[in-house]
Every structure is written in structure tokens, then in C-alpha cells.
Amino acid sequence: MMKKTRFFLGANSADGFYSLYDQLGRPEETYDFIVLKGGPGVGKSTMMKEIGRRAEKQGLDVEYIHCSGDPRSLDAVIIQQLQVAVADGTAPHVIEPAYPAAVDRYVNLGCFYDVERLKERRREVIACTLGYQKEYARAYSCLRASRSVLAETEESVAPLLDKEKLRRRLKNIWLRERGKRKKRMGMEKLRFLGGLTPAGRCWCEESLRILCSHIYELKDRCHLAAPALLELKAMIQADGYDVLLCMDPDYPKRIEHLLVPELELGFVTTGRTFALTETPYRCLHLERMLNQEQYRLMRAKLRLKERLAEALEEEGAEHLRAAGEKHDELELIYKPFVDFDGVAAVTEAESRRIFAQI
């Protein structure tokens, strides 16, 4: 059965834009990696959507990578069965071919701009570009302040967690769920399930349901599960199973969800910013693993800090929304000066090349 999943490879975090675009595919496992070049409004996302649509029509699994600057747009489409990926290679996730033509190659859609006409709009282009860049800088400043406040709460709560109890629960789940051990080391792949965007918080929850029939929910408002998930990841890989790690978009070096697609098994963290809309297979309440007496004493202070962090995050979200509006204005400037017939012709030619191997 054809699987259509959606993820992100970029995140708007306290550290600024965080990229996982090096995860698009290992060269030895990639036959054709098309890197699209060209600026706003030129049709990169439209081209990728069309290629994805054709892959779906052929019954192939398709992974869509959405843009953290505009979730309506695509930054990449991956067709694993054909070992093909098509990606937007422009800033802030610039991609340069490492093995030109042999593996990866440019397709330049920028050649379909009416350069002379756009020269006449240069002042508007510069103003919009600088405008959205400034809004992103302001947003990241707010997100840094929010993370600083939340970090204090996490540090104060972490010693209250019965870490050994959580480790045992996760280990026992894995021993019960795993199949036969394999004589290999499991591989890992990184993604973001979603995050904060100019359109607000966006999550690709349906991808969890598509890949995992058994979802163990870890209810965790204080971000305490990540160290235990890291240990569980090592255990799963040592047993020979590949893992898909969804990193925390607010703290991108921290694991938020751990999926084992081969077993349709998922460990999903929910909390302040993400909640499941459907009932999980099982649920672990990390709050119940805290020293309850000490936790009650600090609960009021924690709620106060959480409200402060949320206010700072909301201010950051406002700046992201403003950045998105500026970028939309920029695309409106460019679109009248794009030869979309030319873009459609390139899309058709590349599609024929991609699907010729079927």
C-alpha cells in the first residue's frame, strides 16, 4: 500500500533556523538528487508537488518535506523506491552538489525570470527581503528568551524524576514489542514532525499514524523524556532496527519522538506545544514519576514561568507571522515576471527522466 508521509527538515528555534537538510539521503543510496535553484515565486514548490503527485499515481511511497517558512510550500520531495530526491537548494538551506551529475545536479528555474522587468522592481525586492530578514531576527531573539525561561524550569524539575523507573518502563516495552534481533547496527534518520512557523504551530501528526500502529505516548510537559529516549534509541539500534528520530523543533539537538517503522512502533512525546488528536495505544504519565511532595511545592512557580515563556514565544510567533507576510509580498512581486510555461516544460522533462526507470 502506498504511503504518503510529511515532515520538516528545518525549524525556527531559539538558535535561529536549524537545518537537517543533510538528511535528505546518503549518496550511496541516491540515484538522482535534483537541487532546484531560483528565487521567490518561480515555481520550485509547484514542481515538487507535481512530481510527488505523479509518484503517488504510480503507487510509490512519497515523503513530502514542508517549508518551515511557509508550511503550504514544499522544500523537498523524496521517492525512496526510485532513490530520487528533489529539493529547494536556496537559502536558508543552501545545497550544493557533492557528486555533480553522478548523483546530484542543479536545475535552474531562475532562468525563467524576466530579468529586465524585475530590475525595475529592485527597490521593492530589496525592501521586502530586508523586511522579512529583520522579522526573523526579532523572532529568534524572543525564542531565545523563551527557551532561557523554560530551561530554568526543566533544570529544577529534572532531579525529581525517577529516571530508573522510566528507563525500566521503556526497556520493558521494547523487549515486548521487538522482533527477532539482527546481526547489524541499526541506522538512524532525522526529521522534525513540525514546529513554530509563520502560520503558527504546524504538526504532521498523520505521518505518525501512517508509520506506527502502536504509539506509546509520553506525557511530558517538562521535557524530561529525551535522555531516556536517547538510551532507548541505542538499545533499538543495537538490536539491529533502524530508527526515525523526530527532533524537538524548539531544542533541535534533543529527541522528541522515536519511531521504529519496520515494527510500526512509536514513542511520542506530548506536552506544552504538541498533543495527539487520537487515542494512543498506551500512555506513560511522566508527571506521576516525579517526587510528588517536592513537585507540589514548586508547581505554582513553574506555572508562572511557563506563562512567561509562552508570552515570549507568542511575541516570537508574531514576528514570524510578519516575516511570512513580507515573504508573501515578495512572491507577489516576482510571479508576474515568471515564464511558467517554461517551468512546466522543465517539470515535464524531469518527470519523464525520473519515472523512466519504472
CSV table of C-alpha atoms in Angstrom, one decimal:
chain,number,residue,atom,x,y,z
A,1,MET,CA,0.0,0.0,0.0
A,2,MET,CA,1.3,3.4,-1.0
A,3,LYS,CA,2.5,5.6,2.0
A,4,LYS,CA,2.4,9.4,1.9
A,5,THR,CA,4.2,11.0,4.8
A,6,ARG,CA,5.0,14.6,5.6
A,7,PHE,CA,7.8,16.0,7.7
A,8,PHE,CA,10.0,19.1,8.1
A,9,LEU,CA,13.8,19.4,7.8
A,10,GLY,CA,14.0,22.9,9.0
A,11,ALA,CA,13.0,24.5,12.3
A,12,ASN,CA,12.6,28.1,13.7
A,13,SER,CA,14.4,27.6,17.0
A,14,ALA,CA,16.0,29.6,19.8
A,15,ASP,CA,19.3,29.1,17.9
A,16,GLY,CA,17.8,30.6,14.7
A,17,PHE,CA,17.0,28.5,11.6
A,18,TYR,CA,18.1,24.9,12.2
A,19,SER,CA,18.7,22.7,9.2
A,20,LEU,CA,18.5,18.9,8.9
A,21,TYR,CA,18.9,19.1,5.1
A,22,ASP,CA,21.9,16.9,5.2
A,23,GLN,CA,19.4,14.1,6.0
A,24,LEU,CA,17.9,14.1,2.5
A,25,GLY,CA,19.8,11.0,1.6
A,26,ARG,CA,23.1,9.2,1.7
A,27,PRO,CA,25.0,9.4,-1.7
A,28,GLU,CA,25.5,5.7,-1.9
A,29,GLU,CA,21.7,5.2,-1.6
A,30,THR,CA,20.7,8.0,-4.1
A,31,TYR,CA,20.4,7.6,-7.8
A,32,ASP,CA,19.3,11.1,-8.7
A,33,PHE,CA,19.2,14.2,-6.4
A,34,ILE,CA,17.8,17.3,-8.1
A,35,VAL,CA,18.8,20.6,-6.5
A,36,LEU,CA,16.4,23.4,-7.6
A,37,LYS,CA,17.7,26.9,-7.8
A,38,GLY,CA,15.7,30.1,-8.3
A,39,GLY,CA,14.2,32.7,-6.1
A,40,PRO,CA,10.7,33.5,-4.8
A,41,GLY,CA,7.6,32.7,-6.8
A,42,VAL,CA,9.5,30.9,-9.5
A,43,GLY,CA,7.7,27.6,-9.1
A,44,LYS,CA,10.0,25.3,-7.1
A,45,SER,CA,7.3,24.1,-4.8
A,46,THR,CA,4.8,23.6,-7.6
A,47,MET,CA,7.3,21.5,-9.5
A,48,MET,CA,7.9,19.3,-6.4
A,49,LYS,CA,4.2,18.9,-5.8
A,50,GLU,CA,3.7,17.8,-9.4
A,51,ILE,CA,6.5,15.2,-9.2
A,52,GLY,CA,5.1,13.9,-5.9
A,53,ARG,CA,1.6,13.7,-7.4
A,54,ARG,CA,2.9,11.6,-10.3
A,55,ALA,CA,4.8,9.3,-7.9
A,56,GLU,CA,1.6,8.8,-5.9
A,57,LYS,CA,-0.2,7.9,-9.2
A,58,GLN,CA,2.4,5.3,-9.9
A,59,GLY,CA,1.7,3.8,-6.4
A,60,LEU,CA,5.1,4.8,-5.0
A,61,ASP,CA,5.8,5.9,-1.4
A,62,VAL,CA,6.3,9.6,-1.2
A,63,GLU,CA,7.8,11.7,1.5
A,64,TYR,CA,7.0,15.4,1.4
A,65,ILE,CA,9.2,17.9,3.2
A,66,HIS,CA,7.4,21.1,4.1
A,67,CYS,CA,8.9,24.6,4.5
A,68,SER,CA,9.2,26.0,8.0
A,69,GLY,CA,8.9,29.4,6.5
A,70,ASP,CA,5.6,28.6,4.7
A,71,PRO,CA,4.1,25.2,5.5
A,72,ARG,CA,1.9,25.4,2.4
A,73,SER,CA,5.1,25.1,0.3
A,74,LEU,CA,7.4,22.2,-0.2
A,75,ASP,CA,11.2,22.2,0.4
A,76,ALA,CA,11.7,18.6,-0.9
A,77,VAL,CA,10.0,15.5,-2.2
A,78,ILE,CA,11.6,12.1,-1.7
A,79,ILE,CA,10.7,8.9,-3.7
A,80,GLN,CA,12.7,6.3,-1.8
A,81,GLN,CA,11.8,3.3,-4.1
A,82,LEU,CA,13.4,5.2,-7.0
A,83,GLN,CA,16.2,6.6,-4.9
A,84,VAL,CA,15.2,10.1,-6.1
A,85,ALA,CA,15.0,13.3,-4.2
A,86,VAL,CA,14.1,16.8,-5.4
A,87,ALA,CA,14.9,19.7,-3.1
A,88,ASP,CA,14.9,23.5,-2.9
A,89,GLY,CA,18.6,24.3,-2.6
A,90,THR,CA,18.3,28.0,-1.9
A,91,ALA,CA,18.8,29.9,1.4
A,92,PRO,CA,18.5,29.3,4.3
A,93,HIS,CA,19.1,25.7,3.4
A,94,VAL,CA,21.7,26.1,0.6
A,95,ILE,CA,22.5,22.7,-1.0
A,96,GLU,CA,25.5,22.3,-3.3
A,97,PRO,CA,26.1,19.1,-5.4
A,98,ALA,CA,28.8,16.9,-3.8
A,99,TYR,CA,28.9,14.5,-6.8
A,100,PRO,CA,27.8,16.6,-9.7
A,101,ALA,CA,25.8,14.7,-12.4
A,102,ALA,CA,26.9,11.3,-11.0
A,103,VAL,CA,24.5,11.7,-8.0
A,104,ASP,CA,23.3,15.3,-7.6
A,105,ARG,CA,22.7,18.1,-10.1
A,106,TYR,CA,21.3,21.6,-10.5
A,107,VAL,CA,18.0,22.5,-12.2
A,108,ASN,CA,18.0,26.3,-12.5
A,109,LEU,CA,14.4,27.7,-12.6
A,110,GLY,CA,15.8,31.2,-12.2
A,111,CYS,CA,16.4,31.3,-15.9
A,112,PHE,CA,12.6,31.8,-16.3
A,113,TYR,CA,12.6,35.2,-14.7
A,114,ASP,CA,12.1,38.3,-16.9
A,115,VAL,CA,15.3,39.9,-15.6
A,116,GLU,CA,14.8,43.3,-17.2
A,117,ARG,CA,11.3,43.7,-15.8
A,118,LEU,CA,12.4,42.7,-12.4
A,119,LYS,CA,15.3,45.2,-12.4
A,120,GLU,CA,12.5,47.8,-12.5
A,121,ARG,CA,11.2,46.4,-9.1
A,122,ARG,CA,14.6,46.2,-7.4
A,123,ARG,CA,13.8,48.7,-4.6
A,124,GLU,CA,10.7,46.8,-3.7
A,125,VAL,CA,12.5,43.5,-3.8
A,126,ILE,CA,15.3,44.8,-1.5
A,127,ALA,CA,12.8,46.3,0.9
A,128,CYS,CA,10.8,43.2,1.3
A,129,THR,CA,13.8,40.9,1.6
A,130,LEU,CA,15.4,43.1,4.3
A,131,GLY,CA,12.0,43.4,6.0
A,132,TYR,CA,11.4,39.6,6.4
A,133,GLN,CA,15.0,39.0,7.5
A,134,LYS,CA,14.6,41.6,10.3
A,135,GLU,CA,11.4,40.0,11.4
A,136,TYR,CA,13.1,36.6,11.6
A,137,ALA,CA,15.9,38.1,13.7
A,138,ARG,CA,13.4,39.6,16.1
A,139,ALA,CA,11.5,36.3,16.3
A,140,TYR,CA,14.7,34.3,17.1
A,141,SER,CA,15.6,36.8,19.9
A,142,CYS,CA,12.2,36.2,21.5
A,143,LEU,CA,12.5,32.4,21.2
A,144,ARG,CA,15.9,32.5,22.8
A,145,ALA,CA,14.4,34.4,25.8
A,146,SER,CA,11.6,31.9,26.0
A,147,ARG,CA,14.0,28.9,26.0
A,148,SER,CA,16.0,30.5,28.7
A,149,VAL,CA,13.0,30.7,31.0
A,150,LEU,CA,11.9,27.1,30.2
A,151,ALA,CA,15.4,25.8,30.7
A,152,GLU,CA,15.2,27.0,34.3
A,153,THR,CA,12.0,25.1,34.9
A,154,GLU,CA,13.4,21.9,33.4
A,155,GLU,CA,16.6,22.1,35.5
A,156,SER,CA,14.5,22.5,38.6
A,157,VAL,CA,12.2,19.6,37.9
A,158,ALA,CA,14.7,17.1,36.4
A,159,PRO,CA,16.1,15.9,39.8
A,160,LEU,CA,12.5,15.0,40.9
A,161,LEU,CA,12.1,12.4,38.1
A,162,ASP,CA,12.6,8.7,38.9
A,163,LYS,CA,14.8,8.1,35.9
A,164,GLU,CA,15.4,4.5,36.6
A,165,LYS,CA,11.6,3.8,36.6
A,166,LEU,CA,11.2,5.5,33.2
A,167,ARG,CA,14.2,3.5,31.8
A,168,ARG,CA,12.7,0.3,33.0
A,169,ARG,CA,9.3,1.1,31.6
A,170,LEU,CA,10.7,1.9,28.1
A,171,LYS,CA,13.1,-1.1,28.1
A,172,ASN,CA,10.2,-3.5,29.0
A,173,ILE,CA,8.1,-2.0,26.3
A,174,TRP,CA,10.9,-2.5,23.7
A,175,LEU,CA,11.6,-6.1,24.9
A,176,ARG,CA,7.8,-6.9,24.5
A,177,GLU,CA,7.5,-5.2,21.1
A,178,ARG,CA,10.7,-6.1,19.3
A,179,GLY,CA,11.0,-8.8,16.8
A,180,LYS,CA,14.0,-11.0,16.2
A,181,ARG,CA,17.4,-9.4,17.0
A,182,LYS,CA,19.5,-8.8,13.9
A,183,LYS,CA,23.3,-9.1,13.4
A,184,ARG,CA,23.7,-5.5,12.3
A,185,MET,CA,23.7,-2.0,13.7
A,186,GLY,CA,20.5,-0.1,13.1
A,187,MET,CA,20.7,3.2,11.1
A,188,GLU,CA,19.1,6.5,12.1
A,189,LYS,CA,17.3,9.2,10.1
A,190,LEU,CA,16.4,12.6,11.5
A,191,ARG,CA,13.3,14.7,10.9
A,192,PHE,CA,11.1,17.3,12.5
A,193,LEU,CA,7.5,16.4,12.9
A,194,GLY,CA,6.6,20.1,12.8
A,195,GLY,CA,7.3,23.3,14.8
A,196,LEU,CA,6.7,27.0,15.0
A,197,THR,CA,6.1,28.6,11.6
A,198,PRO,CA,4.7,31.9,10.3
A,199,ALA,CA,1.4,30.1,10.2
A,200,GLY,CA,1.7,29.1,13.9
A,201,ARG,CA,2.4,25.7,15.3
A,202,CYS,CA,2.1,23.1,12.5
A,203,TRP,CA,2.4,19.3,13.0
A,204,CYS,CA,2.4,16.4,10.6
A,205,GLU,CA,0.6,14.1,13.1
A,206,GLU,CA,-0.8,11.9,10.3
A,207,SER,CA,2.7,10.7,9.5
A,208,LEU,CA,2.8,9.1,12.9
A,209,ARG,CA,-0.4,7.2,12.2
A,210,ILE,CA,0.8,6.1,8.8
A,211,LEU,CA,4.1,4.7,10.1
A,212,CYS,CA,3.1,3.5,13.5
A,213,SER,CA,0.1,1.3,14.6
A,214,HIS,CA,1.4,1.1,18.1
A,215,ILE,CA,2.0,4.6,19.6
A,216,TYR,CA,3.2,4.9,23.2
A,217,GLU,CA,2.5,8.4,24.3
A,218,LEU,CA,4.9,10.0,26.8
A,219,LYS,CA,3.0,12.9,28.6
A,220,ASP,CA,5.8,15.2,29.4
A,221,ARG,CA,5.3,19.0,30.0
A,222,CYS,CA,8.7,19.5,31.4
A,223,HIS,CA,10.9,17.9,28.6
A,224,LEU,CA,12.2,15.1,30.8
A,225,ALA,CA,11.9,12.2,28.4
A,226,ALA,CA,14.7,13.0,26.0
A,227,PRO,CA,17.6,11.3,27.9
A,228,ALA,CA,15.6,8.1,28.3
A,229,LEU,CA,14.7,8.2,24.6
A,230,LEU,CA,18.4,8.5,23.7
A,231,GLU,CA,19.2,5.4,25.7
A,232,LEU,CA,16.2,3.6,24.2
A,233,LYS,CA,17.5,4.6,20.7
A,234,ALA,CA,20.9,3.0,21.4
A,235,MET,CA,19.2,-0.2,22.6
A,236,ILE,CA,16.9,-0.4,19.5
A,237,GLN,CA,19.8,0.2,17.1
A,238,ALA,CA,22.0,-2.4,18.9
A,239,ASP,CA,19.2,-4.9,18.2
A,240,GLY,CA,19.5,-4.1,14.5
A,241,TYR,CA,16.5,-1.9,13.9
A,242,ASP,CA,16.5,1.4,12.0
A,243,VAL,CA,15.0,4.4,13.8
A,244,LEU,CA,13.4,7.6,12.7
A,245,LEU,CA,14.1,10.3,15.2
A,246,CYS,CA,11.9,13.4,15.2
A,247,MET,CA,13.9,16.1,16.9
A,248,ASP,CA,12.4,18.8,19.1
A,249,PRO,CA,12.0,21.8,16.8
A,250,ASP,CA,12.5,24.2,19.8
A,251,TYR,CA,15.6,22.4,21.0
A,252,PRO,CA,16.8,20.7,17.8
A,253,LYS,CA,19.5,18.6,19.4
A,254,ARG,CA,17.0,16.8,21.6
A,255,ILE,CA,14.9,13.8,20.6
A,256,GLU,CA,11.2,14.4,20.9
A,257,HIS,CA,9.7,11.3,19.1
A,258,LEU,CA,11.3,7.9,18.3
A,259,LEU,CA,9.8,5.8,15.6
A,260,VAL,CA,10.7,2.2,14.5
A,261,PRO,CA,8.8,2.0,11.1
A,262,GLU,CA,9.7,-1.6,10.5
A,263,LEU,CA,7.7,-2.6,13.6
A,264,GLU,CA,5.1,0.1,13.2
A,265,LEU,CA,6.2,1.3,16.7
A,266,GLY,CA,6.4,4.8,18.0
A,267,PHE,CA,7.3,6.6,21.2
A,268,VAL,CA,5.7,10.0,21.0
A,269,THR,CA,6.3,12.9,23.5
A,270,THR,CA,3.4,15.2,24.1
A,271,GLY,CA,3.3,18.3,26.2
A,272,ARG,CA,3.1,22.1,26.1
A,273,THR,CA,3.1,22.5,22.3
A,274,PHE,CA,2.1,19.1,20.9
A,275,ALA,CA,-0.9,16.8,21.7
A,276,LEU,CA,-2.2,13.8,19.9
A,277,THR,CA,-5.6,14.1,18.4
A,278,GLU,CA,-6.3,10.3,18.5
A,279,THR,CA,-6.0,7.9,21.5
A,280,PRO,CA,-2.6,6.2,21.6
A,281,TYR,CA,-2.0,2.5,22.2
A,282,ARG,CA,-0.6,3.2,25.7
A,283,CYS,CA,0.2,6.3,27.7
A,284,LEU,CA,3.0,7.0,30.2
A,285,HIS,CA,2.5,10.0,32.5
A,286,LEU,CA,5.9,11.3,33.4
A,287,GLU,CA,4.4,13.7,36.0
A,288,ARG,CA,3.5,10.6,38.0
A,289,MET,CA,7.1,9.6,38.1
A,290,LEU,CA,8.1,12.8,39.9
A,291,ASN,CA,8.6,13.2,43.7
A,292,GLN,CA,5.1,14.4,44.3
A,293,GLU,CA,5.7,16.2,47.5
A,294,GLN,CA,8.5,18.4,46.1
A,295,TYR,CA,6.7,18.9,42.8
A,296,ARG,CA,3.6,20.3,44.6
A,297,LEU,CA,5.8,22.8,46.4
A,298,MET,CA,7.1,24.3,43.2
A,299,ARG,CA,4.1,23.9,40.9
A,300,ALA,CA,2.9,27.5,41.3
A,301,LYS,CA,6.3,28.9,40.5
A,302,LEU,CA,6.6,26.6,37.5
A,303,ARG,CA,3.2,27.7,36.1
A,304,LEU,CA,4.3,31.4,36.4
A,305,LYS,CA,7.5,30.7,34.5
A,306,GLU,CA,5.6,28.7,31.9
A,307,ARG,CA,3.2,31.6,31.3
A,308,LEU,CA,6.2,34.0,30.9
A,309,ALA,CA,7.8,31.6,28.4
A,310,GLU,CA,4.6,31.3,26.5
A,311,ALA,CA,4.2,35.1,26.3
A,312,LEU,CA,7.8,35.4,24.9
A,313,GLU,CA,7.1,32.6,22.4
A,314,GLU,CA,3.9,34.3,21.3
A,315,GLU,CA,5.8,37.5,20.6
A,316,GLY,CA,8.3,35.5,18.6
A,317,ALA,CA,5.4,33.9,16.7
A,318,GLU,CA,4.0,37.4,15.8
A,319,HIS,CA,7.4,38.3,14.3
A,320,LEU,CA,7.3,35.0,12.3
A,321,ARG,CA,3.9,35.9,11.0
A,322,ALA,CA,5.1,39.3,10.0
A,323,ALA,CA,8.1,37.7,8.2
A,324,GLY,CA,5.7,35.4,6.4
A,325,GLU,CA,3.6,38.3,5.2
A,326,LYS,CA,6.7,40.1,3.9
A,327,HIS,CA,7.8,37.0,2.0
A,328,ASP,CA,4.3,36.6,0.5
A,329,GLU,CA,4.6,40.2,-0.7
A,330,LEU,CA,8.0,39.3,-2.3
A,331,GLU,CA,6.5,36.4,-4.2
A,332,LEU,CA,3.7,38.6,-5.5
A,333,ILE,CA,6.3,41.0,-6.9
A,334,TYR,CA,8.1,38.1,-8.7
A,335,LYS,CA,5.2,36.0,-10.0
A,336,PRO,CA,4.1,38.2,-12.9
A,337,PHE,CA,7.6,38.1,-14.3
A,338,VAL,CA,8.0,34.3,-14.4
A,339,ASP,CA,7.6,32.2,-17.6
A,340,PHE,CA,5.5,29.4,-16.0
A,341,ASP,CA,5.2,27.6,-19.4
A,342,GLY,CA,9.0,27.2,-19.3
A,343,VAL,CA,8.8,25.9,-15.7
A,344,ALA,CA,6.1,23.5,-16.7
A,345,ALA,CA,8.2,22.2,-19.6
A,346,VAL,CA,11.2,21.6,-17.3
A,347,THR,CA,8.8,19.8,-14.8
A,348,GLU,CA,7.6,17.5,-17.6
A,349,ALA,CA,11.1,16.7,-18.8
A,350,GLU,CA,12.4,16.0,-15.3
A,351,SER,CA,9.3,13.8,-14.6
A,352,ARG,CA,9.9,11.8,-17.7
A,353,ARG,CA,13.5,11.2,-16.6
A,354,ILE,CA,12.6,10.3,-13.0
A,355,PHE,CA,9.8,7.8,-13.9
A,356,ALA,CA,11.5,6.3,-17.0
A,357,GLN,CA,13.2,3.7,-14.7
A,358,ILE,CA,9.8,2.2,-13.6
